[in-house]
Amino acid sequence: MAANGSSSDQKYKFLIYGKTGWIGGLLGKICESQGIEYVYGSGRLEDRKSLAADLENVKPTHVFNAAGVTGRPNVDWCESHKVETIRTNVVGTLTLADLCRDKGLVLINYATGCIFEYDEKHTLGSGVGFLEEDTPNFIGSFYSKTKAMVEELLKNYENVCTLRVRMPISSDLNNPRNFITKISRYDKVVDIPNSMTILDELLPISIEMAKRNLTGIWNFTNPGVVSHNEILQMYKDYIDPSYTWKNFNLEEQAKVIVAPRSNNELDASKLKTEFPELMSIKESLLHYVFKPNQKTPVA
């Protein structure tokens, strides 16, 4: 860490929710590497008093919410646990935003972009992505329905920065939450181009967004789209030449999942304008994920 980095970052103190989660854990590591003071919240989102106590005790400069219910092993869990999903994803997130607003604090909220699906104005392969201002059109899963609801309500909180994350990927190919790890272990996969989020590149950007006190809704994905087959071909080329996979279509997929899944392209122009160095999804996949993990002979 550069010497000047330590002095300039002493003015920051981050309060992070989601210590046991994937993104929350990575945020702590990034803060450590940047010399930023941070504390994990001990309160639970569904308990307003515990959140208020955290804010009072920690006195943070910024708050990050990476807590929430995605369901294990996947979002189908939410279909049969609706009240628990509402309690955390809707009530809890709103409570934290509300308390932060009272204290004049920016809340960086890791949300989801799985609230859209391709439609007649945003057709698959057209390159026309959904914008930050667009109204969600996918409520096929209860998880997505709650996330769309809370996004709409959070628009009224001028202190909230909503980051629409999609199909998150990291360089840790052993992590079961990693989209690459997930699809590489499936018996069959669909093959649909989607916007995705490379955490190794984008999480440090989210910390910079906090420092800039950016708020509002942001499509938090790398520019462009990549399909399941393109990712698995990279996996085969860089990691395991013996790897094979089978495809199936959405109708066949529907028979083995409870709730439909979102497929879309988000327009990342707003983020790219703020951070011109942002790589396209395929560039980022190679740079941050496949080349550092390469096991095949270098061509």
PDB file of C-alpha atoms in Angstrom:
ATOM      1  CA  MET A   1       0.000   0.000   0.000  1.00  0.00           C
ATOM      2  CA  ALA A   2       1.330   3.424  -0.919  1.00  0.00           C
ATOM      3  CA  ALA A   3       2.172   5.684   1.990  1.00  0.00           C
ATOM      4  CA  ASN A   4      -0.118   8.420   0.739  1.00  0.00           C
ATOM      5  CA  GLY A   5      -2.934   5.879   0.483  1.00  0.00           C
ATOM      6  CA  SER A   6      -2.897   5.288   4.214  1.00  0.00           C
ATOM      7  CA  SER A   7      -3.214   8.944   5.193  1.00  0.00           C
ATOM      8  CA  SER A   8      -5.897   9.757   2.624  1.00  0.00           C
ATOM      9  CA  ASP A   9      -8.001   6.758   3.643  1.00  0.00           C
ATOM     10  CA  GLN A  10      -7.905   7.418   7.381  1.00  0.00           C
ATOM     11  CA  LYS A  11     -10.949   9.654   7.004  1.00  0.00           C
ATOM     12  CA  TYR A  12     -13.063   6.643   5.997  1.00  0.00           C
ATOM     13  CA  LYS A  13     -14.731   4.160   8.269  1.00  0.00           C
ATOM     14  CA  PHE A  14     -16.971   1.621   6.580  1.00  0.00           C
ATOM     15  CA  LEU A  15     -19.763  -0.337   8.260  1.00  0.00           C
ATOM     16  CA  ILE A  16     -20.417  -3.503   6.243  1.00  0.00           C
ATOM     17  CA  TYR A  17     -23.390  -5.864   6.503  1.00  0.00           C
ATOM     18  CA  GLY A  18     -23.067  -9.389   5.168  1.00  0.00           C
ATOM     19  CA  LYS A  19     -19.955 -10.652   6.947  1.00  0.00           C
ATOM     20  CA  THR A  20     -20.763 -14.296   6.275  1.00  0.00           C
ATOM     21  CA  GLY A  21     -21.757 -13.651   2.678  1.00  0.00           C
ATOM     22  CA  TRP A  22     -19.607 -13.823  -0.430  1.00  0.00           C
ATOM     23  CA  ILE A  23     -19.615 -10.122  -1.360  1.00  0.00           C
ATOM     24  CA  GLY A  24     -19.427  -8.983   2.268  1.00  0.00           C
ATOM     25  CA  GLY A  25     -16.362 -11.130   2.866  1.00  0.00           C
ATOM     26  CA  LEU A  26     -14.636  -9.812  -0.248  1.00  0.00           C
ATOM     27  CA  LEU A  27     -15.369  -6.196   0.738  1.00  0.00           C
ATOM     28  CA  GLY A  28     -13.504  -6.677   4.011  1.00  0.00           C
ATOM     29  CA  LYS A  29     -10.464  -8.040   2.157  1.00  0.00           C
ATOM     30  CA  ILE A  30     -10.472  -5.080  -0.243  1.00  0.00           C
ATOM     31  CA  CYS A  31     -10.666  -2.619   2.678  1.00  0.00           C
ATOM     32  CA  GLU A  32      -7.701  -4.368   4.300  1.00  0.00           C
ATOM     33  CA  SER A  33      -5.664  -4.183   1.108  1.00  0.00           C
ATOM     34  CA  GLN A  34      -6.476  -0.462   0.746  1.00  0.00           C
ATOM     35  CA  GLY A  35      -5.866   0.377   4.398  1.00  0.00           C
ATOM     36  CA  ILE A  36      -9.466   1.456   4.961  1.00  0.00           C
ATOM     37  CA  GLU A  37     -10.882   1.061   8.461  1.00  0.00           C
ATOM     38  CA  TYR A  38     -13.981  -1.120   8.434  1.00  0.00           C
ATOM     39  CA  VAL A  39     -16.301  -2.895  10.843  1.00  0.00           C
ATOM     40  CA  TYR A  40     -18.810  -5.653  10.167  1.00  0.00           C
ATOM     41  CA  GLY A  41     -22.278  -4.892  11.468  1.00  0.00           C
ATOM     42  CA  SER A  42     -23.358  -7.154  14.307  1.00  0.00           C
ATOM     43  CA  GLY A  43     -27.025  -6.203  14.002  1.00  0.00           C
ATOM     44  CA  ARG A  44     -29.503  -8.081  11.859  1.00  0.00           C
ATOM     45  CA  LEU A  45     -31.420  -6.320   9.087  1.00  0.00           C
ATOM     46  CA  GLU A  46     -34.762  -7.403  10.520  1.00  0.00           C
ATOM     47  CA  ASP A  47     -33.952  -5.828  13.921  1.00  0.00           C
ATOM     48  CA  ARG A  48     -34.099  -2.020  13.698  1.00  0.00           C
ATOM     49  CA  LYS A  49     -32.762  -1.434  17.221  1.00  0.00           C
ATOM     50  CA  SER A  50     -29.653  -3.524  16.555  1.00  0.00           C
ATOM     51  CA  LEU A  51     -28.935  -1.558  13.357  1.00  0.00           C
ATOM     52  CA  ALA A  52     -29.382   1.763  15.165  1.00  0.00           C
ATOM     53  CA  ALA A  53     -26.963   0.547  17.854  1.00  0.00           C
ATOM     54  CA  ASP A  54     -24.366  -0.352  15.205  1.00  0.00           C
ATOM     55  CA  LEU A  55     -24.569   3.106  13.635  1.00  0.00           C
ATOM     56  CA  GLU A  56     -24.278   4.749  17.050  1.00  0.00           C
ATOM     57  CA  ASN A  57     -21.342   2.613  18.179  1.00  0.00           C
ATOM     58  CA  VAL A  58     -19.332   2.482  14.955  1.00  0.00           C
ATOM     59  CA  LYS A  59     -20.006   6.035  13.700  1.00  0.00           C
ATOM     60  CA  PRO A  60     -19.195   5.090  10.096  1.00  0.00           C
ATOM     61  CA  THR A  61     -18.620   7.448   7.169  1.00  0.00           C
ATOM     62  CA  HIS A  62     -20.350   5.030   4.764  1.00  0.00           C
ATOM     63  CA  VAL A  63     -22.505   1.907   5.068  1.00  0.00           C
ATOM     64  CA  PHE A  64     -22.459  -1.115   2.737  1.00  0.00           C
ATOM     65  CA  ASN A  65     -25.302  -3.625   2.567  1.00  0.00           C
ATOM     66  CA  ALA A  66     -24.260  -6.990   1.168  1.00  0.00           C
ATOM     67  CA  ALA A  67     -26.673  -8.895   3.410  1.00  0.00           C
ATOM     68  CA  GLY A  68     -29.883 -10.449   2.198  1.00  0.00           C
ATOM     69  CA  VAL A  69     -31.631 -13.650   1.272  1.00  0.00           C
ATOM     70  CA  THR A  70     -30.789 -15.226  -2.060  1.00  0.00           C
ATOM     71  CA  GLY A  71     -31.821 -18.722  -0.978  1.00  0.00           C
ATOM     72  CA  ARG A  72     -29.762 -21.878  -0.713  1.00  0.00           C
ATOM     73  CA  PRO A  73     -28.921 -23.653  -2.890  1.00  0.00           C
ATOM     74  CA  ASN A  74     -30.676 -21.132  -5.144  1.00  0.00           C
ATOM     75  CA  VAL A  75     -33.573 -18.663  -5.418  1.00  0.00           C
ATOM     76  CA  ASP A  76     -36.140 -21.487  -5.497  1.00  0.00           C
ATOM     77  CA  TRP A  77     -35.816 -21.471  -1.669  1.00  0.00           C
ATOM     78  CA  CYS A  78     -37.531 -18.070  -1.608  1.00  0.00           C
ATOM     79  CA  GLU A  79     -40.660 -19.515  -3.239  1.00  0.00           C
ATOM     80  CA  SER A  80     -41.388 -21.535  -0.102  1.00  0.00           C
ATOM     81  CA  HIS A  81     -39.987 -19.004   2.414  1.00  0.00           C
ATOM     82  CA  LYS A  82     -41.782 -15.834   1.369  1.00  0.00           C
ATOM     83  CA  VAL A  83     -42.133 -14.122   4.738  1.00  0.00           C
ATOM     84  CA  GLU A  84     -38.450 -14.682   5.578  1.00  0.00           C
ATOM     85  CA  THR A  85     -37.525 -13.275   2.167  1.00  0.00           C
ATOM     86  CA  ILE A  86     -39.679 -10.153   2.692  1.00  0.00           C
ATOM     87  CA  ARG A  87     -38.398  -9.640   6.229  1.00  0.00           C
ATOM     88  CA  THR A  88     -34.789  -9.373   5.112  1.00  0.00           C
ATOM     89  CA  ASN A  89     -34.859  -8.252   1.480  1.00  0.00           C
ATOM     90  CA  VAL A  90     -37.617  -5.674   1.802  1.00  0.00           C
ATOM     91  CA  VAL A  91     -38.210  -4.636   5.429  1.00  0.00           C
ATOM     92  CA  GLY A  92     -34.584  -5.042   6.502  1.00  0.00           C
ATOM     93  CA  THR A  93     -33.064  -3.203   3.543  1.00  0.00           C
ATOM     94  CA  LEU A  94     -35.553  -0.332   3.898  1.00  0.00           C
ATOM     95  CA  THR A  95     -34.872  -0.097   7.634  1.00  0.00           C
ATOM     96  CA  LEU A  96     -31.130   0.221   7.049  1.00  0.00           C
ATOM     97  CA  ALA A  97     -31.667   2.842   4.321  1.00  0.00           C
ATOM     98  CA  ASP A  98     -34.009   4.764   6.619  1.00  0.00           C
ATOM     99  CA  LEU A  99     -31.586   4.785   9.545  1.00  0.00           C
ATOM    100  CA  CYS A 100     -28.705   5.818   7.293  1.00  0.00           C
ATOM    101  CA  ARG A 101     -30.768   8.691   5.894  1.00  0.00           C
ATOM    102  CA  ASP A 102     -31.456   9.946   9.420  1.00  0.00           C
ATOM    103  CA  LYS A 103     -27.677  10.055   9.988  1.00  0.00           C
ATOM    104  CA  GLY A 104     -26.898  11.604   6.603  1.00  0.00           C
ATOM    105  CA  LEU A 105     -24.993   8.512   5.475  1.00  0.00           C
ATOM    106  CA  VAL A 106     -24.626   7.092   1.984  1.00  0.00           C
ATOM    107  CA  LEU A 107     -25.705   3.446   1.804  1.00  0.00           C
ATOM    108  CA  ILE A 108     -24.111   1.321  -0.913  1.00  0.00           C
ATOM    109  CA  ASN A 109     -26.699  -1.392  -1.512  1.00  0.00           C
ATOM    110  CA  TYR A 110     -25.720  -4.491  -3.494  1.00  0.00           C
ATOM    111  CA  ALA A 111     -28.950  -5.256  -5.296  1.00  0.00           C
ATOM    112  CA  THR A 112     -29.755  -7.340  -8.363  1.00  0.00           C
ATOM    113  CA  GLY A 113     -30.242  -6.852 -12.076  1.00  0.00           C
ATOM    114  CA  CYS A 114     -32.297 -10.053 -12.218  1.00  0.00           C
ATOM    115  CA  ILE A 115     -35.450  -7.938 -12.390  1.00  0.00           C
ATOM    116  CA  PHE A 116     -35.515  -7.708 -16.188  1.00  0.00           C
ATOM    117  CA  GLU A 117     -35.961 -10.129 -19.055  1.00  0.00           C
ATOM    118  CA  TYR A 118     -35.501  -9.730 -22.795  1.00  0.00           C
ATOM    119  CA  ASP A 119     -38.605  -8.238 -24.439  1.00  0.00           C
ATOM    120  CA  GLU A 120     -39.660  -6.772 -27.791  1.00  0.00           C
ATOM    121  CA  LYS A 121     -37.754  -3.519 -27.135  1.00  0.00           C
ATOM    122  CA  HIS A 122     -34.693  -5.295 -25.722  1.00  0.00           C
ATOM    123  CA  THR A 123     -34.304  -8.380 -27.867  1.00  0.00           C
ATOM    124  CA  LEU A 124     -31.681 -11.054 -27.354  1.00  0.00           C
ATOM    125  CA  GLY A 125     -28.554 -10.205 -29.317  1.00  0.00           C
ATOM    126  CA  SER A 126     -29.678  -6.682 -30.251  1.00  0.00           C
ATOM    127  CA  GLY A 127     -27.168  -4.919 -28.009  1.00  0.00           C
ATOM    128  CA  VAL A 128     -30.016  -2.798 -26.635  1.00  0.00           C
ATOM    129  CA  GLY A 129     -29.763  -3.082 -22.873  1.00  0.00           C
ATOM    130  CA  PHE A 130     -32.081  -2.014 -20.076  1.00  0.00           C
ATOM    131  CA  LEU A 131     -31.289   1.394 -18.589  1.00  0.00           C
ATOM    132  CA  GLU A 132     -31.218   2.465 -14.952  1.00  0.00           C
ATOM    133  CA  GLU A 133     -34.526   4.311 -15.458  1.00  0.00           C
ATOM    134  CA  ASP A 134     -36.366   1.345 -16.938  1.00  0.00           C
ATOM    135  CA  THR A 135     -39.151  -0.298 -14.958  1.00  0.00           C
ATOM    136  CA  PRO A 136     -38.458  -3.938 -14.032  1.00  0.00           C
ATOM    137  CA  ASN A 137     -40.381  -6.375 -16.244  1.00  0.00           C
ATOM    138  CA  PHE A 138     -39.385  -9.709 -14.673  1.00  0.00           C
ATOM    139  CA  ILE A 139     -41.243 -10.965 -11.636  1.00  0.00           C
ATOM    140  CA  GLY A 140     -41.073 -14.661 -12.482  1.00  0.00           C
ATOM    141  CA  SER A 141     -39.443 -15.549  -9.160  1.00  0.00           C
ATOM    142  CA  PHE A 142     -40.478 -14.323  -5.720  1.00  0.00           C
ATOM    143  CA  TYR A 143     -36.858 -13.318  -5.085  1.00  0.00           C
ATOM    144  CA  SER A 144     -36.901 -11.009  -8.124  1.00  0.00           C
ATOM    145  CA  LYS A 145     -40.333  -9.675  -7.182  1.00  0.00           C
ATOM    146  CA  THR A 146     -39.104  -8.570  -3.726  1.00  0.00           C
ATOM    147  CA  LYS A 147     -35.955  -7.046  -5.220  1.00  0.00           C
ATOM    148  CA  ALA A 148     -37.984  -5.029  -7.745  1.00  0.00           C
ATOM    149  CA  MET A 149     -40.277  -3.813  -4.954  1.00  0.00           C
ATOM    150  CA  VAL A 150     -37.440  -2.630  -2.753  1.00  0.00           C
ATOM    151  CA  GLU A 151     -35.614  -0.960  -5.639  1.00  0.00           C
ATOM    152  CA  GLU A 152     -38.726   1.073  -6.425  1.00  0.00           C
ATOM    153  CA  LEU A 153     -39.094   2.170  -2.791  1.00  0.00           C
ATOM    154  CA  LEU A 154     -35.380   2.965  -2.404  1.00  0.00           C
ATOM    155  CA  LYS A 155     -35.611   5.463  -5.289  1.00  0.00           C
ATOM    156  CA  ASN A 156     -37.165   7.812  -2.723  1.00  0.00           C
ATOM    157  CA  TYR A 157     -34.078   7.663  -0.501  1.00  0.00           C
ATOM    158  CA  GLU A 158     -31.595  10.157  -1.910  1.00  0.00           C
ATOM    159  CA  ASN A 159     -28.790   8.651   0.218  1.00  0.00           C
ATOM    160  CA  VAL A 160     -28.895   5.178  -1.376  1.00  0.00           C
ATOM    161  CA  CYS A 161     -26.644   3.887  -4.137  1.00  0.00           C
ATOM    162  CA  THR A 162     -28.331   0.821  -5.648  1.00  0.00           C
ATOM    163  CA  LEU A 163     -25.953  -1.482  -7.524  1.00  0.00           C
ATOM    164  CA  ARG A 164     -27.663  -3.961  -9.866  1.00  0.00           C
ATOM    165  CA  VAL A 165     -25.383  -7.012  -9.701  1.00  0.00           C
ATOM    166  CA  ARG A 166     -25.941  -9.912 -12.141  1.00  0.00           C
ATOM    167  CA  MET A 167     -24.682 -13.494 -12.192  1.00  0.00           C
ATOM    168  CA  PRO A 168     -21.608 -12.607 -10.111  1.00  0.00           C
ATOM    169  CA  ILE A 169     -18.268 -14.143 -11.047  1.00  0.00           C
ATOM    170  CA  SER A 170     -14.926 -14.055  -9.241  1.00  0.00           C
ATOM    171  CA  SER A 171     -11.453 -15.476  -9.704  1.00  0.00           C
ATOM    172  CA  ASP A 172     -12.184 -17.999  -6.925  1.00  0.00           C
ATOM    173  CA  LEU A 173     -13.340 -20.941  -9.022  1.00  0.00           C
ATOM    174  CA  ASN A 174     -13.850 -23.080  -5.902  1.00  0.00           C
ATOM    175  CA  ASN A 175     -16.585 -20.838  -4.536  1.00  0.00           C
ATOM    176  CA  PRO A 176     -20.008 -22.486  -4.976  1.00  0.00           C
ATOM    177  CA  ARG A 177     -21.672 -19.059  -5.359  1.00  0.00           C
ATOM    178  CA  ASN A 178     -19.495 -18.209  -8.365  1.00  0.00           C
ATOM    179  CA  PHE A 179     -21.606 -18.310 -11.546  1.00  0.00           C
ATOM    180  CA  ILE A 180     -18.847 -20.181 -13.414  1.00  0.00           C
ATOM    181  CA  THR A 181     -18.582 -22.777 -10.660  1.00  0.00           C
ATOM    182  CA  LYS A 182     -22.352 -23.173 -10.577  1.00  0.00           C
ATOM    183  CA  ILE A 183     -22.833 -23.766 -14.293  1.00  0.00           C
ATOM    184  CA  SER A 184     -19.727 -25.953 -14.638  1.00  0.00           C
ATOM    185  CA  ARG A 185     -21.306 -28.365 -12.121  1.00  0.00           C
ATOM    186  CA  TYR A 186     -24.775 -28.485 -13.685  1.00  0.00           C
ATOM    187  CA  ASP A 187     -25.830 -31.565 -15.650  1.00  0.00           C
ATOM    188  CA  LYS A 188     -27.155 -29.305 -18.400  1.00  0.00           C
ATOM    189  CA  VAL A 189     -27.084 -25.561 -19.042  1.00  0.00           C
ATOM    190  CA  VAL A 190     -29.082 -23.143 -21.157  1.00  0.00           C
ATOM    191  CA  ASP A 191     -27.084 -20.992 -23.568  1.00  0.00           C
ATOM    192  CA  ILE A 192     -28.268 -17.383 -23.380  1.00  0.00           C
ATOM    193  CA  PRO A 193     -26.189 -14.183 -23.580  1.00  0.00           C
ATOM    194  CA  ASN A 194     -26.410 -12.196 -20.330  1.00  0.00           C
ATOM    195  CA  SER A 195     -24.920  -9.225 -18.562  1.00  0.00           C
ATOM    196  CA  MET A 196     -22.686 -10.325 -15.694  1.00  0.00           C
ATOM    197  CA  THR A 197     -20.602  -8.842 -12.869  1.00  0.00           C
ATOM    198  CA  ILE A 198     -16.888  -9.628 -12.437  1.00  0.00           C
ATOM    199  CA  LEU A 199     -16.456  -8.990  -8.713  1.00  0.00           C
ATOM    200  CA  ASP A 200     -12.639  -8.729  -8.843  1.00  0.00           C
ATOM    201  CA  GLU A 201     -13.014  -5.660 -11.044  1.00  0.00           C
ATOM    202  CA  LEU A 202     -16.296  -4.184  -9.825  1.00  0.00           C
ATOM    203  CA  LEU A 203     -16.136  -4.461  -6.025  1.00  0.00           C
ATOM    204  CA  PRO A 204     -13.132  -2.087  -5.820  1.00  0.00           C
ATOM    205  CA  ILE A 205     -15.128   0.262  -8.063  1.00  0.00           C
ATOM    206  CA  SER A 206     -18.027   0.132  -5.575  1.00  0.00           C
ATOM    207  CA  ILE A 207     -15.655   1.294  -2.826  1.00  0.00           C
ATOM    208  CA  GLU A 208     -14.551   4.177  -5.050  1.00  0.00           C
ATOM    209  CA  MET A 209     -18.241   4.977  -5.652  1.00  0.00           C
ATOM    210  CA  ALA A 210     -18.699   5.299  -1.891  1.00  0.00           C
ATOM    211  CA  LYS A 211     -15.715   7.658  -1.674  1.00  0.00           C
ATOM    212  CA  ARG A 212     -17.297   9.765  -4.441  1.00  0.00           C
ATOM    213  CA  ASN A 213     -20.649   9.656  -2.584  1.00  0.00           C
ATOM    214  CA  LEU A 214     -22.437   8.444  -5.712  1.00  0.00           C
ATOM    215  CA  THR A 215     -26.105   7.601  -5.254  1.00  0.00           C
ATOM    216  CA  GLY A 216     -29.054   6.464  -7.363  1.00  0.00           C
ATOM    217  CA  ILE A 217     -29.431   3.295  -9.420  1.00  0.00           C
ATOM    218  CA  TRP A 218     -26.459   1.853 -11.327  1.00  0.00           C
ATOM    219  CA  ASN A 219     -26.332  -1.121 -13.676  1.00  0.00           C
ATOM    220  CA  PHE A 220     -23.396  -2.800 -11.951  1.00  0.00           C
ATOM    221  CA  THR A 221     -22.221  -5.125 -14.707  1.00  0.00           C
ATOM    222  CA  ASN A 222     -19.365  -5.227 -17.169  1.00  0.00           C
ATOM    223  CA  PRO A 223     -20.334  -3.810 -20.586  1.00  0.00           C
ATOM    224  CA  GLY A 224     -21.638  -6.305 -23.129  1.00  0.00           C
ATOM    225  CA  VAL A 225     -22.954  -9.846 -22.749  1.00  0.00           C
ATOM    226  CA  VAL A 226     -21.530 -13.345 -22.606  1.00  0.00           C
ATOM    227  CA  SER A 227     -23.334 -16.675 -23.003  1.00  0.00           C
ATOM    228  CA  HIS A 228     -23.109 -19.820 -20.920  1.00  0.00           C
ATOM    229  CA  ASN A 229     -21.410 -21.695 -23.743  1.00  0.00           C
ATOM    230  CA  GLU A 230     -18.833 -18.941 -24.262  1.00  0.00           C
ATOM    231  CA  ILE A 231     -17.903 -19.086 -20.574  1.00  0.00           C
ATOM    232  CA  LEU A 232     -17.713 -22.876 -20.550  1.00  0.00           C
ATOM    233  CA  GLN A 233     -15.568 -22.832 -23.695  1.00  0.00           C
ATOM    234  CA  MET A 234     -13.147 -20.484 -21.903  1.00  0.00           C
ATOM    235  CA  TYR A 235     -13.215 -22.879 -18.948  1.00  0.00           C
ATOM    236  CA  LYS A 236     -12.313 -25.731 -21.267  1.00  0.00           C
ATOM    237  CA  ASP A 237      -9.577 -23.706 -23.021  1.00  0.00           C
ATOM    238  CA  TYR A 238      -7.919 -22.332 -19.885  1.00  0.00           C
ATOM    239  CA  ILE A 239      -8.755 -24.707 -17.021  1.00  0.00           C
ATOM    240  CA  ASP A 240      -9.773 -28.222 -18.057  1.00  0.00           C
ATOM    241  CA  PRO A 241      -9.406 -29.406 -21.681  1.00  0.00           C
ATOM    242  CA  SER A 242     -11.327 -32.609 -20.857  1.00  0.00           C
ATOM    243  CA  TYR A 243     -14.405 -30.673 -19.678  1.00  0.00           C
ATOM    244  CA  THR A 244     -17.649 -31.282 -21.575  1.00  0.00           C
ATOM    245  CA  TRP A 245     -21.178 -29.992 -21.126  1.00  0.00           C
ATOM    246  CA  LYS A 246     -24.672 -30.421 -22.480  1.00  0.00           C
ATOM    247  CA  ASN A 247     -27.217 -27.762 -23.335  1.00  0.00           C
ATOM    248  CA  PHE A 248     -30.968 -27.723 -22.943  1.00  0.00           C
ATOM    249  CA  ASN A 249     -33.609 -25.120 -23.774  1.00  0.00           C
ATOM    250  CA  LEU A 250     -35.735 -22.963 -21.476  1.00  0.00           C
ATOM    251  CA  GLU A 251     -38.698 -25.345 -21.732  1.00  0.00           C
ATOM    252  CA  GLU A 252     -36.531 -28.251 -20.557  1.00  0.00           C
ATOM    253  CA  GLN A 253     -34.949 -26.092 -17.838  1.00  0.00           C
ATOM    254  CA  ALA A 254     -38.394 -25.149 -16.540  1.00  0.00           C
ATOM    255  CA  LYS A 255     -39.022 -28.795 -15.630  1.00  0.00           C
ATOM    256  CA  VAL A 256     -36.123 -28.890 -13.132  1.00  0.00           C
ATOM    257  CA  ILE A 257     -36.504 -25.475 -11.443  1.00  0.00           C
ATOM    258  CA  VAL A 258     -39.352 -24.077  -9.373  1.00  0.00           C
ATOM    259  CA  ALA A 259     -39.179 -20.440 -10.496  1.00  0.00           C
ATOM    260  CA  PRO A 260     -38.204 -19.018 -13.906  1.00  0.00           C
ATOM    261  CA  ARG A 261     -34.805 -17.312 -14.198  1.00  0.00           C
ATOM    262  CA  SER A 262     -34.053 -13.845 -15.508  1.00  0.00           C
ATOM    263  CA  ASN A 263     -32.077 -13.381 -18.749  1.00  0.00           C
ATOM    264  CA  ASN A 264     -31.184  -9.874 -19.886  1.00  0.00           C
ATOM    265  CA  GLU A 265     -28.674  -7.308 -21.052  1.00  0.00           C
ATOM    266  CA  LEU A 266     -28.175  -4.238 -18.878  1.00  0.00           C
ATOM    267  CA  ASP A 267     -26.771  -1.071 -20.429  1.00  0.00           C
ATOM    268  CA  ALA A 268     -23.575  -0.273 -18.478  1.00  0.00           C
ATOM    269  CA  SER A 269     -22.916   3.099 -20.164  1.00  0.00           C
ATOM    270  CA  LYS A 270     -23.523   5.106 -16.986  1.00  0.00           C
ATOM    271  CA  LEU A 271     -20.910   3.099 -15.052  1.00  0.00           C
ATOM    272  CA  LYS A 272     -18.478   3.141 -17.988  1.00  0.00           C
ATOM    273  CA  THR A 273     -18.763   6.939 -18.215  1.00  0.00           C
ATOM    274  CA  GLU A 274     -17.925   7.290 -14.517  1.00  0.00           C
ATOM    275  CA  PHE A 275     -15.168   4.645 -14.723  1.00  0.00           C
ATOM    276  CA  PRO A 276     -13.745   4.674 -18.287  1.00  0.00           C
ATOM    277  CA  GLU A 277     -11.239   1.933 -17.404  1.00  0.00           C
ATOM    278  CA  LEU A 278     -14.087  -0.593 -16.959  1.00  0.00           C
ATOM    279  CA  MET A 279     -13.442  -3.668 -19.121  1.00  0.00           C
ATOM    280  CA  SER A 280     -16.001  -5.411 -21.309  1.00  0.00           C
ATOM    281  CA  ILE A 281     -17.333  -8.674 -19.899  1.00  0.00           C
ATOM    282  CA  LYS A 282     -15.202 -10.921 -22.106  1.00  0.00           C
ATOM    283  CA  GLU A 283     -12.021  -8.891 -21.495  1.00  0.00           C
ATOM    284  CA  SER A 284     -12.673  -8.915 -17.758  1.00  0.00           C
ATOM    285  CA  LEU A 285     -13.325 -12.673 -17.705  1.00  0.00           C
ATOM    286  CA  LEU A 286      -9.967 -13.335 -19.333  1.00  0.00           C
ATOM    287  CA  HIS A 287      -8.001 -10.755 -17.338  1.00  0.00           C
ATOM    288  CA  TYR A 288      -9.395 -11.372 -13.847  1.00  0.00           C
ATOM    289  CA  VAL A 289     -10.599 -14.987 -13.954  1.00  0.00           C
ATOM    290  CA  PHE A 290      -9.254 -17.302 -16.625  1.00  0.00           C
ATOM    291  CA  LYS A 291      -5.689 -16.100 -17.156  1.00  0.00           C
ATOM    292  CA  PRO A 292      -4.829 -15.984 -13.407  1.00  0.00           C
ATOM    293  CA  ASN A 293      -6.272 -19.513 -13.020  1.00  0.00           C
ATOM    294  CA  GLN A 294      -4.869 -20.929 -16.243  1.00  0.00           C
ATOM    295  CA  LYS A 295      -3.954 -24.629 -16.014  1.00  0.00           C
ATOM    296  CA  THR A 296      -3.583 -25.424 -19.714  1.00  0.00           C
ATOM    297  CA  PRO A 297      -0.305 -24.729 -21.556  1.00  0.00           C
ATOM    298  CA  VAL A 298       0.008 -21.056 -22.455  1.00  0.00           C
ATOM    299  CA  ALA A 299      -0.540 -20.703 -26.188  1.00  0.00           C
TER     300      ALA A 299
END
